[in-house]
Coordinates of C-alpha atoms in Angstrom, one line a residue:
X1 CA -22.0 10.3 -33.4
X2 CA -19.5 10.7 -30.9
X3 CA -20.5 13.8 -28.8
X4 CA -23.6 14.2 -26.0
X5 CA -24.6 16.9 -28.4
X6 CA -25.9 15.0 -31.6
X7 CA -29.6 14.5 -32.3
X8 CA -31.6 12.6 -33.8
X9 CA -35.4 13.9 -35.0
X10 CA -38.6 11.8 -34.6
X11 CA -41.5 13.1 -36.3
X12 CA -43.7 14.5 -33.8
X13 CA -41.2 14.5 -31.2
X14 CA -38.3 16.9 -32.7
X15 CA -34.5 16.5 -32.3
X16 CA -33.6 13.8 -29.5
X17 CA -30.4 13.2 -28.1
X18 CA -28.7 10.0 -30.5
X19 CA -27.6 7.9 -27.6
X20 CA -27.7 7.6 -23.9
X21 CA -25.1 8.9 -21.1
X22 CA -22.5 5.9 -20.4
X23 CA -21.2 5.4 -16.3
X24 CA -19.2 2.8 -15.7
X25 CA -18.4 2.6 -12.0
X26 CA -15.4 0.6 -10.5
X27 CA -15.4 -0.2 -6.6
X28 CA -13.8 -2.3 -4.0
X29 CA -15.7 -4.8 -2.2
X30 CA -17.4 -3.4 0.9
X31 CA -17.4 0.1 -0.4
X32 CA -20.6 0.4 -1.2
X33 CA -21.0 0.7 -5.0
X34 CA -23.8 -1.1 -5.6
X35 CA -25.8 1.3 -3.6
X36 CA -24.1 4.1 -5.6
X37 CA -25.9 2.8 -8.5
X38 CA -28.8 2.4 -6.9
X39 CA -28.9 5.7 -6.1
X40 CA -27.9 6.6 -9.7
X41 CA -31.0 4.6 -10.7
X42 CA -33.4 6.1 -8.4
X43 CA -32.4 9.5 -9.4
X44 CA -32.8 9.2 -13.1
X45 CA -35.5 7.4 -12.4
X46 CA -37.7 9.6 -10.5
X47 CA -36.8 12.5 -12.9
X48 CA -38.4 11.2 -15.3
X49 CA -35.6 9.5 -18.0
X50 CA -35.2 6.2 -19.2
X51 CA -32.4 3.7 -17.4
X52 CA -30.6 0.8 -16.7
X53 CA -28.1 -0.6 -14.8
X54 CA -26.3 -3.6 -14.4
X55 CA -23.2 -5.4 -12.7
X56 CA -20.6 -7.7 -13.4
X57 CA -19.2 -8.9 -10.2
X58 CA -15.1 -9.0 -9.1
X59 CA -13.1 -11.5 -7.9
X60 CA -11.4 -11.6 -4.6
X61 CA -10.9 -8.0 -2.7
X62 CA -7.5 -6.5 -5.0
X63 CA -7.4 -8.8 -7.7
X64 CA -10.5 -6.7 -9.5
X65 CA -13.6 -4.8 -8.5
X66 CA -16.8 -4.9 -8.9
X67 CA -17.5 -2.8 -12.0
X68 CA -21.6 -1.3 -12.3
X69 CA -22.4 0.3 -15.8
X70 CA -25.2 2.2 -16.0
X71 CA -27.1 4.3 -19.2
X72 CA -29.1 7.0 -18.9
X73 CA -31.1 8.5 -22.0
X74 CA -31.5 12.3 -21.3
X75 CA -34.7 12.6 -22.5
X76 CA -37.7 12.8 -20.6
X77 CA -39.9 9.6 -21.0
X78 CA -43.1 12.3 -21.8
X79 CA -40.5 13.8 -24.6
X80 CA -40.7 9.8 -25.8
X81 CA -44.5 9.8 -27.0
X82 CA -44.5 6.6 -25.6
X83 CA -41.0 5.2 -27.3
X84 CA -38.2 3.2 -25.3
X85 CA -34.6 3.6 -25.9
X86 CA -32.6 0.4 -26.1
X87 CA -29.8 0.7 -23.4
X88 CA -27.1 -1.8 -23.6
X89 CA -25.8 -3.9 -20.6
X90 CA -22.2 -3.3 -21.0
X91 CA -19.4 -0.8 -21.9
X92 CA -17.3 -0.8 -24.9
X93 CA -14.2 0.4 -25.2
X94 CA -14.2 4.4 -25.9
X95 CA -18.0 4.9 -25.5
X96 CA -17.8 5.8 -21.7
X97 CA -18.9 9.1 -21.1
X98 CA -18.4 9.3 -16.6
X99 CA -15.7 6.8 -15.8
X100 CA -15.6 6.8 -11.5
X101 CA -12.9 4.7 -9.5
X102 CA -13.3 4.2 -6.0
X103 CA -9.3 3.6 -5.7
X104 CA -6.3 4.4 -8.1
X105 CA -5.1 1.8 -9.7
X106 CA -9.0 1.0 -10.4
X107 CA -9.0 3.8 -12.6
X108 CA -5.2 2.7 -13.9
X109 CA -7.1 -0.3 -15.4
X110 CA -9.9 1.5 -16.9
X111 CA -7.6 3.4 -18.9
X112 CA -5.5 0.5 -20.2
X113 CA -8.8 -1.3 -21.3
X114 CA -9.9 1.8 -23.1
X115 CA -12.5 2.6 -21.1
X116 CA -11.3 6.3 -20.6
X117 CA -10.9 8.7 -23.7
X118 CA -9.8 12.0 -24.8
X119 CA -13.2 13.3 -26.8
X120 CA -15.5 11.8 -24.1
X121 CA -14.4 10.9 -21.3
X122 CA -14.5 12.7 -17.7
X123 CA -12.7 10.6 -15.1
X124 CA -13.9 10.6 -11.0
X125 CA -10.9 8.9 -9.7
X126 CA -9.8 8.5 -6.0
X127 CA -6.2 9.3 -5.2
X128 CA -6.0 7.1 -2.3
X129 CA -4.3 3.5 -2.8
X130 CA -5.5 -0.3 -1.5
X131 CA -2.5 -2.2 -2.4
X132 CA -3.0 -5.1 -4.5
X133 CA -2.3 -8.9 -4.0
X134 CA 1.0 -8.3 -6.3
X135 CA 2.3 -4.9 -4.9
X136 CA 2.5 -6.9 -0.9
X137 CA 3.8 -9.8 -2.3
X138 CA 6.6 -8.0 -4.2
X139 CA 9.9 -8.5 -2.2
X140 CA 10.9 -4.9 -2.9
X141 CA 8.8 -1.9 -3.4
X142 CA 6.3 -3.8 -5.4
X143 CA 3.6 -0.7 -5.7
X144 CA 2.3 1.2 -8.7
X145 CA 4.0 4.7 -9.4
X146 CA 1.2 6.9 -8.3
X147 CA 2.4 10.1 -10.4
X148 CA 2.5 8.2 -13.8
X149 CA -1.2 6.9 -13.1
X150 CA -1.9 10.8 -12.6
X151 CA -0.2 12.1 -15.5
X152 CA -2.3 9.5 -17.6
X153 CA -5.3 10.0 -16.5
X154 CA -5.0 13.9 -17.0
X155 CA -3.7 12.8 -20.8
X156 CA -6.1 10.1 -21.7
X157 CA -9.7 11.9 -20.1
X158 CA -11.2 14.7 -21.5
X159 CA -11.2 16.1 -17.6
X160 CA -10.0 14.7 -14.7
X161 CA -11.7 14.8 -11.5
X162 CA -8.8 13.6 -8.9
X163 CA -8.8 13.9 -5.0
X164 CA -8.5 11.4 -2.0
X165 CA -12.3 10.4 -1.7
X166 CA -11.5 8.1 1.4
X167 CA -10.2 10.9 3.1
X168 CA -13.3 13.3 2.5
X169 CA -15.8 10.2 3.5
X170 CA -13.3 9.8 6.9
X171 CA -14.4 13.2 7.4
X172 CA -17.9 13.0 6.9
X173 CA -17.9 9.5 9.0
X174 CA -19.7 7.6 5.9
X175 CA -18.6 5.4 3.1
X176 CA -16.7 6.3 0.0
X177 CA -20.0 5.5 -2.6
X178 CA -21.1 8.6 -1.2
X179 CA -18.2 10.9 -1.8
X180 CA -18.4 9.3 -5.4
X181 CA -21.9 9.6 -5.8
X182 CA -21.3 13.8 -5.2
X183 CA -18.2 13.9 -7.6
X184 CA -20.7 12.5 -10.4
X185 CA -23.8 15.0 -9.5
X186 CA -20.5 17.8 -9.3
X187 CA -19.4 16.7 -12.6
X188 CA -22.2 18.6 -14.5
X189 CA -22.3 15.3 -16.7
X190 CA -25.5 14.1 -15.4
X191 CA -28.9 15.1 -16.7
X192 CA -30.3 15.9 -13.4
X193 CA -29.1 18.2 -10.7
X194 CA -28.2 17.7 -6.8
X195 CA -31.4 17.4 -5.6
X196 CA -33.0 14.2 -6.9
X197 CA -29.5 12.6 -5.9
X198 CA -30.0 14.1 -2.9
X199 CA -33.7 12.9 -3.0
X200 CA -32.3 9.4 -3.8
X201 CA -29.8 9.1 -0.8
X202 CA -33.0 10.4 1.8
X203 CA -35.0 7.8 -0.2
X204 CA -32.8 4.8 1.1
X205 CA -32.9 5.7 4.4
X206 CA -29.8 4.2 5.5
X207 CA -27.1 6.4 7.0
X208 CA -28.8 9.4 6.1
X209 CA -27.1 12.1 7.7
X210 CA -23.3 11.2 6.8
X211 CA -24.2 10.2 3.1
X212 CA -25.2 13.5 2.7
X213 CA -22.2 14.9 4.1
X214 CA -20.0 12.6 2.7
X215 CA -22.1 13.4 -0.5
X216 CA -21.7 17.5 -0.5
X217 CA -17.7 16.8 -0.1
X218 CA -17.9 14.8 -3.0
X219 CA -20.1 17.6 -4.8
X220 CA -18.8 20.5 -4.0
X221 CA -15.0 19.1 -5.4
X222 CA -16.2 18.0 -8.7
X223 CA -18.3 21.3 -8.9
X224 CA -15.1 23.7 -8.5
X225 CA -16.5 24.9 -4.8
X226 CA -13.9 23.3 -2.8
X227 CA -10.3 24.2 -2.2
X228 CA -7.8 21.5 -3.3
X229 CA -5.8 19.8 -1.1
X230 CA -2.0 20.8 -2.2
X231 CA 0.3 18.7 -4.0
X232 CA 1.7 16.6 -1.0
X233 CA -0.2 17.4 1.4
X234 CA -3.6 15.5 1.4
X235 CA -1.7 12.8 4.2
X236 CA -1.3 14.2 7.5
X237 CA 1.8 12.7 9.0
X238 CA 1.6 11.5 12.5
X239 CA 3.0 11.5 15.2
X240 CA 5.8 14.3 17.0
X241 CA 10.0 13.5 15.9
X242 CA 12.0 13.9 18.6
X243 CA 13.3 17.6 19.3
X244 CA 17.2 15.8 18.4
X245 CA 16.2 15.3 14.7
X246 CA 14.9 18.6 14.0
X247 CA 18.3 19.8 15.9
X248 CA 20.7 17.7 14.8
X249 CA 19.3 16.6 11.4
X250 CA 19.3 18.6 7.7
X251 CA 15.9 19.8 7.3
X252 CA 15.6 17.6 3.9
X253 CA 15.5 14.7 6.1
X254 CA 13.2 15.9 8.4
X255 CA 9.9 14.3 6.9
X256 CA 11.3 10.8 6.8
X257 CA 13.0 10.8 9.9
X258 CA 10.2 11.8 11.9
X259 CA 8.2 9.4 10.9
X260 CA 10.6 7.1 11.8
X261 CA 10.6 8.1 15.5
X262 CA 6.9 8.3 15.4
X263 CA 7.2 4.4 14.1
X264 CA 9.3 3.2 16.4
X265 CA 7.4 5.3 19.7
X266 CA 4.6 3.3 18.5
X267 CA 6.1 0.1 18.1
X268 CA 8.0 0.1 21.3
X269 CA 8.8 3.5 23.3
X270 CA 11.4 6.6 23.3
X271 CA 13.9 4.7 24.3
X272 CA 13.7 2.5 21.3
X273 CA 13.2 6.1 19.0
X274 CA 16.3 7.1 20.4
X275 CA 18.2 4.5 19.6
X276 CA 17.2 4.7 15.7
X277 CA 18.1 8.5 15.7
X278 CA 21.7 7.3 17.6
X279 CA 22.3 4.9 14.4
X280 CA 21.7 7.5 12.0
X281 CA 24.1 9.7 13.0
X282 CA 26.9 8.4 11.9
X283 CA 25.0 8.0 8.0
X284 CA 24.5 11.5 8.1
X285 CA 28.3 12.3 9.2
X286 CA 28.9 10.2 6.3
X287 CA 26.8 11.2 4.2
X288 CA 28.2 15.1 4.7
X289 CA 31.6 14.3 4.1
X290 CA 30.8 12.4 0.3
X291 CA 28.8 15.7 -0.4
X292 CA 25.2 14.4 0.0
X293 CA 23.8 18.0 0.3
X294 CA 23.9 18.0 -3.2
X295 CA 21.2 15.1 -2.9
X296 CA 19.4 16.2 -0.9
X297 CA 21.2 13.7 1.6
X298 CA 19.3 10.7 0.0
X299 CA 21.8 8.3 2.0
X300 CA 20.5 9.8 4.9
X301 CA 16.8 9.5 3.7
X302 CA 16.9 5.7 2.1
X303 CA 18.7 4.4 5.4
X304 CA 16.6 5.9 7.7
X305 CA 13.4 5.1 6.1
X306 CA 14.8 1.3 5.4
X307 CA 16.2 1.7 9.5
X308 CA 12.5 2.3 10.4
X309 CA 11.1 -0.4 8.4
X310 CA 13.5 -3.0 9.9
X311 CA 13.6 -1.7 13.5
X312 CA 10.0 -2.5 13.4
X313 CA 9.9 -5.9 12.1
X314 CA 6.8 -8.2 12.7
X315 CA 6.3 -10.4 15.2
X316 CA 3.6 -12.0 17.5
X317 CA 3.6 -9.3 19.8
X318 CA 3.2 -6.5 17.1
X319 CA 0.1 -8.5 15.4
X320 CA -1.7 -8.8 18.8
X321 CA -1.2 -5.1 19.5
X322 CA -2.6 -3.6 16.0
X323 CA -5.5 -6.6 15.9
X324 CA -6.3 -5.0 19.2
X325 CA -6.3 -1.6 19.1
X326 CA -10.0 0.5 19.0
X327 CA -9.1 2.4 16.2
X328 CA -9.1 -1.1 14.3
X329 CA -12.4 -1.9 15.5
X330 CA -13.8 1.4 14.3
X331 CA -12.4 0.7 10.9
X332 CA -13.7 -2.2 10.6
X333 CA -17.6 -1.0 11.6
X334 CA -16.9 1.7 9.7
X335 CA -15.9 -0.6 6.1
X336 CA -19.2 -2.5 6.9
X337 CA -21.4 -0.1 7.6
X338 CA -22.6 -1.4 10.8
X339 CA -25.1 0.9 12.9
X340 CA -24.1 2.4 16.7
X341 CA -26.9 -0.5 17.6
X342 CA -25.6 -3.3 15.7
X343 CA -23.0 -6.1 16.1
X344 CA -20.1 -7.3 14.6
X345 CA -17.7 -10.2 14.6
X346 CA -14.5 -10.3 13.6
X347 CA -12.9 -13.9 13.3
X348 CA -8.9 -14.3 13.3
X349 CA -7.5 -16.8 11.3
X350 CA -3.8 -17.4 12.7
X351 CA -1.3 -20.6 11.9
X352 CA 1.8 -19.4 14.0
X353 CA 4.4 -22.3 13.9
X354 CA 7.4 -23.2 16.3
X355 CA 9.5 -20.1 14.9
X356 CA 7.2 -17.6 15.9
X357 CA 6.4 -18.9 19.1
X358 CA 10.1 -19.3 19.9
X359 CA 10.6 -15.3 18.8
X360 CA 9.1 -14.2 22.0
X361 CA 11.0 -16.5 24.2
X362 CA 14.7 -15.8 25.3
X363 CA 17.3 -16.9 23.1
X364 CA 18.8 -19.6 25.7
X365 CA 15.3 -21.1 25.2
X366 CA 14.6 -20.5 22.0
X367 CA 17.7 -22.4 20.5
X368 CA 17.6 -25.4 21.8
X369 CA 14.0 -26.0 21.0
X370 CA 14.6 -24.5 17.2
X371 CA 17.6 -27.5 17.0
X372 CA 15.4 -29.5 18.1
X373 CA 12.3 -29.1 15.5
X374 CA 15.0 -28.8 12.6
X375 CA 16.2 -32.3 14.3
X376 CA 12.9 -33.9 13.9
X377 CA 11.3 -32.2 10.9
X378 CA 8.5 -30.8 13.6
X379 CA 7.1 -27.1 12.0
X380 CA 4.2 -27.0 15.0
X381 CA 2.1 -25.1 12.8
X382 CA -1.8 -24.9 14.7
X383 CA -4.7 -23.4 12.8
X384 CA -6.5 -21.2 15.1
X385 CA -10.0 -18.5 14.2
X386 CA -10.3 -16.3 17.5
X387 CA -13.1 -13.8 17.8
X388 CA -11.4 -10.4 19.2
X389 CA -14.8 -9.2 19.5
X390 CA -15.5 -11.5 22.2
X391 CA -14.1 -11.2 26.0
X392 CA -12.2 -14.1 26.0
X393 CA -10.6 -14.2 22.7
X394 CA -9.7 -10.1 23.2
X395 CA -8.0 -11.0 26.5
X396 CA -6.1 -13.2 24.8
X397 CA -4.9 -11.9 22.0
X398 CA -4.1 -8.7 24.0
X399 CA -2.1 -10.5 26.4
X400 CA -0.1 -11.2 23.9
X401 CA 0.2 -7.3 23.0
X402 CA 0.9 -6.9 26.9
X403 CA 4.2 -8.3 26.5
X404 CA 5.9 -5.3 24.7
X405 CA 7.7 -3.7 27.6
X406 CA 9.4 -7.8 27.9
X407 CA 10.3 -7.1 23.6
X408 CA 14.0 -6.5 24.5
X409 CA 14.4 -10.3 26.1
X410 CA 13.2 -12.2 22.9
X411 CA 15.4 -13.9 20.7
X412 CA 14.1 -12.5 17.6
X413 CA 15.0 -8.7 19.4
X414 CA 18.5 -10.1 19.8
X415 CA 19.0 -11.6 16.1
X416 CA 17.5 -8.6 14.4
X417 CA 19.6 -5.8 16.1
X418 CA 22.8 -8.0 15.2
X419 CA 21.6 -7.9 11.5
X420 CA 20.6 -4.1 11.3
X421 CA 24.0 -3.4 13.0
X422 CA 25.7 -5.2 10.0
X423 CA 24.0 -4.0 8.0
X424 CA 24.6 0.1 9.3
X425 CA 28.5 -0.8 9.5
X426 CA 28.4 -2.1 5.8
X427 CA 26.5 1.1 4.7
X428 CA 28.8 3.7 6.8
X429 CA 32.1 1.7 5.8
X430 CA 31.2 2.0 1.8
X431 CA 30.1 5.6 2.5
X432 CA 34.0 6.2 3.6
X433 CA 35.0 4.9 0.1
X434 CA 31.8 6.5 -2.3
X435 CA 28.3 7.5 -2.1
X436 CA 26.9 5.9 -4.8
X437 CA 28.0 2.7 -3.5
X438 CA 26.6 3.1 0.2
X439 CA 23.1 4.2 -1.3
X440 CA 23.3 1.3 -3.0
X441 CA 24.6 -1.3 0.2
X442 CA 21.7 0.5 1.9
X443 CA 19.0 -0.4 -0.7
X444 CA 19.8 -3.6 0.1
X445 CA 17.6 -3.6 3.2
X446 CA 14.6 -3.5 1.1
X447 CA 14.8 -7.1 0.8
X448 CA 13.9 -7.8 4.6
X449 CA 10.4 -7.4 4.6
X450 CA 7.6 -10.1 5.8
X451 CA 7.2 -12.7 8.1
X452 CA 7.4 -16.7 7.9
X453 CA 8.8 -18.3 5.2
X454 CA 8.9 -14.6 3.2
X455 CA 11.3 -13.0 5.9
X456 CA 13.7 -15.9 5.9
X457 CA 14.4 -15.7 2.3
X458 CA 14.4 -12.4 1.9
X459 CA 17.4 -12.3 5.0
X460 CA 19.0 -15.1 3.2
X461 CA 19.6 -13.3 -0.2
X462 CA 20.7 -10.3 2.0
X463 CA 23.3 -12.4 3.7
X464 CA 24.2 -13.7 0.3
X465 CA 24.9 -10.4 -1.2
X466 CA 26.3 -9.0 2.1
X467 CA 28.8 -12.0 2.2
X468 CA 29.7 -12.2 -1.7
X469 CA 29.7 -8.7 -2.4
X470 CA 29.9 -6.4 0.5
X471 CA 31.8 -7.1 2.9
X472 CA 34.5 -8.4 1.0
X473 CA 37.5 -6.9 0.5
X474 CA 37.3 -4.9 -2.9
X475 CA 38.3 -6.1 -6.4
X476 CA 36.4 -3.8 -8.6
X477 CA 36.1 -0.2 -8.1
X478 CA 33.6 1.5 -6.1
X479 CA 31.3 2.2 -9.7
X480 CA 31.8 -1.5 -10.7
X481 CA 31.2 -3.0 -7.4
X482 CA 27.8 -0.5 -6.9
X483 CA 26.6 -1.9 -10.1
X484 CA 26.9 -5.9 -9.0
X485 CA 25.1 -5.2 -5.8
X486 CA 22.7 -3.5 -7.9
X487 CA 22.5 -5.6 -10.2
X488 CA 22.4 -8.7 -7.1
X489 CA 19.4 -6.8 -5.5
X490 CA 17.4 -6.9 -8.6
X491 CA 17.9 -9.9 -9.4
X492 CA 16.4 -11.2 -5.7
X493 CA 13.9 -9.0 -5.8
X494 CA 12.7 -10.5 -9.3
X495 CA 13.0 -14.2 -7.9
X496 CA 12.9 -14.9 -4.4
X497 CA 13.9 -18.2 -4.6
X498 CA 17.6 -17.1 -4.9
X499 CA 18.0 -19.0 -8.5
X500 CA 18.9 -15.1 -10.4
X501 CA 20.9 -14.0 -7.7
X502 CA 22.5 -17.3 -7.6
X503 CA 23.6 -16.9 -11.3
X504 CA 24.0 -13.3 -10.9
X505 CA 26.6 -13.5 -8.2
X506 CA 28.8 -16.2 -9.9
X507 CA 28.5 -13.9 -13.3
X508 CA 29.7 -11.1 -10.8
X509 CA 32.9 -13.6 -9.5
X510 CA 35.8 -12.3 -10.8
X511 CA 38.8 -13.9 -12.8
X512 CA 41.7 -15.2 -11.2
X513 CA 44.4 -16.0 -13.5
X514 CA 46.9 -18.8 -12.3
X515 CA 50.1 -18.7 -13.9
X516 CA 51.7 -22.1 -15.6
X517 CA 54.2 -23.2 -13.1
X518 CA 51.3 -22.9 -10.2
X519 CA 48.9 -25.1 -12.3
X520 CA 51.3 -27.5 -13.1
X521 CA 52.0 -27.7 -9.1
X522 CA 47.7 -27.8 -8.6
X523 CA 47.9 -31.0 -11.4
X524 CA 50.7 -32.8 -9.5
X525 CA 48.2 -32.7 -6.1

C-alpha cells in the first residue's frame, strides 16, 4: 500500500481509499502555522472527511520549528456508514504524502529525516532563507549552500513545489501561512478544492482580505497559473551604483559592486561610496594585468564585496539607526500580525561595555580611557531594555543614530580604515606577484565580521596571518604560500580561539638550517 490509489472494500460500502492523506507542515515561530492547520482542519472538516491534527512544538526561533501533522481520510464520513478511520498523531519516515516548509533549510531537514520521498512525496518549500543560530555564529560564510538544498529536493520528492513564499505574502501584505496554505490547495493533493479553503480563511475572520491574496499567490504557483520568477532574479537589488562603476568597471562586476555603493550610501553618504569605488581601482588594475577576465575578474568581485562588508562595520551608531528606522517597525507589525488599530511594544535589550562607548568618541579620548579600563580590569558593561516604541526611549536611541554625519571623528572610523588599508595594499601587492595568491590574501577579510568580543578575535587571527604570512618577505612560492594562508584561514575560521591557526602557522614555519661552525658559536653563548 504505498500509493493514494489503493483500496480497500467494506461490505456495503465498496472500495475505500486504504489510508489517509499525510501533511506534515514545518514553520518558524510567528509565521503563523498553526492557523494554517487550522484552516486545513476546517476545510476538511466542513467537506465532509474525517481529520486530525496535531503539533509538536520547536525550540527557540532557528534552532527548529514548529512542525503540525495533520491526516486526512478522503472519504466522505456518509461514504463511512457510520465507521471512523484511525488517524495517527505523528509522521513516520517515508509515509508523508504533502511535505510544506515555511523556510529552506526547514525543508533541508525534512529530507535528511526522511520525511520527503521519491514515490510519495510532493514538497511546498519556500526559497527564502532565515539564517540559523550556527550560520551567524560561523566566523566565515557559515550559511547552507542554497543550490545543493534545491537539487535535493528536486531528487528526493516526487514534485517539487519551490518559490520565495515570503516574497509573494510581502506582496499581498499578509503572513506567509497564507501563501502556504494556497501552494497546498494548488498542489492538487488535497481532497477538496479552493473554495472550502477559501471558506476556511473567511471563516476565521482575521485578516481577511490579504489572506486571501496572499492565499491566490500561493495557489495559483502550485496550480501552474503563475509565471515563475527567473533563476536569479526573485531578489530585487536595491539601491542606484554610482554612474563611475558602470563606467569604469567590467560589467561582470557590476552586480556586486553596486551593491556595494548602495551599502555604503546607506551606511554613511556618497562621499563614503566614493571612496570604496577609489579603493577598488587599483584591484581591478590589478586584477587586469594577472588576466582576471578569464575569471570573470573574481579578485575584483571577492574584494569588493569583502570591501563592502568591512567599510560597513557595526557600531553603536549603525544599531540605533536600523533599530530606528520605520521600515523596521512595519516588519515587526507585520511578523506579529498586529491590526492598523492595535499596539505593539518592542523592548531593546542592549549591554554595551566601555569599548563601544569609547568607538564613538575621538581617539585622543578614547585611548586614554581604554588604558585605563585594561589598567583596572573595569569592562563597564550596563544591562539596559529600552522601549523604541515609546517617545522617550525612540528619542534616545535615535540620537544616537543622529550622530552619523560626526562617524568620521570616532576612533573606531580611524582604526578600521588603517586596517582595510592594510589589508587593500597586502591584496594589490600579492596581485603584482600572482592571482591566485591575492584572491586568496583577500579572502582573508572574511574573518572580520561581528562585534564585541567576536570582532576582536576575528581581527586578531587576521593580524596573525597578515603578520606571519603575508606581509612577510617570501620564502615559498606564490602556489605554496597561497596554500598556507589558505590553509591559516580555515583553520580560524574552524576555531576562533586561535588554538588551529596557532598550530597551523608554526606547521607553516619554515626550516632554517644552521650550519656546524655557527651552532658551535650559538653553544659557546
Amino acid at each position: 500500500m504505498n500509493t493514494m490509489t489503493d483500496t480497500i472494500t467494506f461490505s456495503g460500502q465498496g472500495a475505500l481509499p486504504a489510508r489517509p492523506i499525510t501533511i506534515l507542515v514545518a514553520a518558524l515561530g510567528g509565521e503563523g502555522g498553526g492557523v494554517l492547520a487550522e484552516w486545513l482542519v476546517d476545510a476538511a472538516a466542513a467537506s465532509g472527511f474525517p481529520v486530525q491534527s496535531t503539533s509538536i512544538p520547536g525550540v527557540a526561533q532557528r534552532t527548529g520549528s514548529t512542525t503540525y501533522y495533520v491526516e486526512i481520510y478522503p472519504a466522505t464520513l456518509d461514504r463511512l456508514g457510520g465507521r471512523q478511520p484511525v488517524l495517527a498523531l505523528t509522521p513516520s519516515p517515508g509515509n508523508v504524502d504533502l511535505m510544506v516548509a515555511s523556510e529552506f533549510v526547514e525543508a533541508g531537514r525534512a529530507m535528511q529525516a526522511g520525511y520527503v520521498s521519491p514515490d510519495r512525496t510532493t514538497l511546498i518549500a519556500s526559497t527564502h532563507r532565515v539564517y540559523t543560530v550556527a550560520e551567524k555564529a560561523a566566523m566565515g560564510d557559515g550559511r547552507y549552500d542554497s543550490g545543493r538544498l534545491r537539487k535535493a529536493a528536486e531528487k528526493l520528492a516526487k514534485r517539487a513545489v519551490l518559490f520565495d513564499m515570503a516574497e509573494r505574502a510581502r506582496q499581498a501584505g499578509t503572513v506567509i501561512n497564507a501563501v502556504m496554505f494556497g501552494a497546498l490547495a494548488g498542489s492538487g493533493v488535497l481532497p477538496f478544492g479552493r473554495e472550502a479553503c477559501e471558506a476556511a480563511i473567511r471563516k476565521q475572520g482575521k485578516g481577511t482580505e490579504a489572506s486571501l491574496r496572499g492565499f491566490a499567490a500561493g495557489y495559483d504557483y502550485a496550480a501552474g497559473t503563475a509565471p515563475a520568477a527567473p533563476a536569479g532574479e526573485e531578489k530585487v537589488w536595491r539601491g542606484q551604483a554610482a554612474e563611475r562603476v558602470r563606467t569604469a568597471f567590467p560589467p561582470e562586476t557590476h552586480r556586486i559592486l553596486e551593491e556595494g555603493v548602495a551599502r555604503l550610501v546607506d551606511y554613511q553618504d556618497r562621499a563614503y561610496a566614493d571612496l570604496y569605488v577609489n579603493r577598488l581601482a587599483p584591484i581591478l588594475a590589478a586584477d587586469k594585468r594577472s588576466g582576471g577576465a578569464a575569471s570573470g575578474y573574481r579578485l575584483t568581485n571577492e574584494t569588493g564585496r569583502f570591501l563592502a562588508l568591512w567599510m560597513s562595520y557595526e557600531d553603536i551608531i549603525r544599531v540605533a539607526d536600523l533599530k530606528t528606522r520605520r521600515a523596521r517597525f512595519e516588519r515587526v507589525r507585520a511578523e506579529v500580525g498586529a491590526k492598523p488599530d492595535e499596539p505593539v511594544v518592542i523592548v531593546e535589550y542592549l549591554k554595551p561595555g566601555i569599548e563601544e562607548a569609547c568607538s564613538i568618541l575621538p581617539r585622543a579620548i578614547a585611548r586614554p580611557l581604554l588604558a585605563w579600563a585594561e589598567r583596572n580590569g573595569r569592562t563597564l558593561n550596563v544591562g539596559m531594555h529600552l522601549k523604541t516604541t515609546t517617545l522617550s526611549g525612540y528619542l534616545l536611541m535615535r540620537s544616537l543614530a543622529w550622530l552619523r554625519p560626526l562617524r568620521r571623528m570616532t576612533s573606531r572610523y580611524g582604526e578600521e580604515q588603517e586596517r582595510i588599508d592594510r589589508w587593500l595594499a597586502a591584496v594589490a601587492k600579492a596581485a603584482a606577484t600572482d592571482g591566485a595568491l591575492a584572491l586568496e590574501v583577500a579572502e582573508c577579510a572574511r574573518l572580520v565580521k561581528g562585534y564585541g568580543d567576536t570582532h576582536r578575535r576575528g581581527w586578531g587571527n587576521f593580524e596573525r596571518i597578515l603578520a606571519t604570512l603575508i606581509e612577510v618577505e617570501p620564502e615559498l612560492s606564490a602556489a605554496d604560500r597561497a596554500a598556507a594562508i589558505r590553509k591559516a584561514r580555515l583553520a580560524a575560521l574552524a576555531d576562533p580561539e586561535g588554538k588551529a591557526l596557532a598550530k597551523e602557522i608554526g606547521a607553516a614555519k619554515p626550516v632554517v638550517w644552521l650550519s656546524p661552525k655557527r651552532t658551535e658559536t650559538i653553544g659557546k653563548e
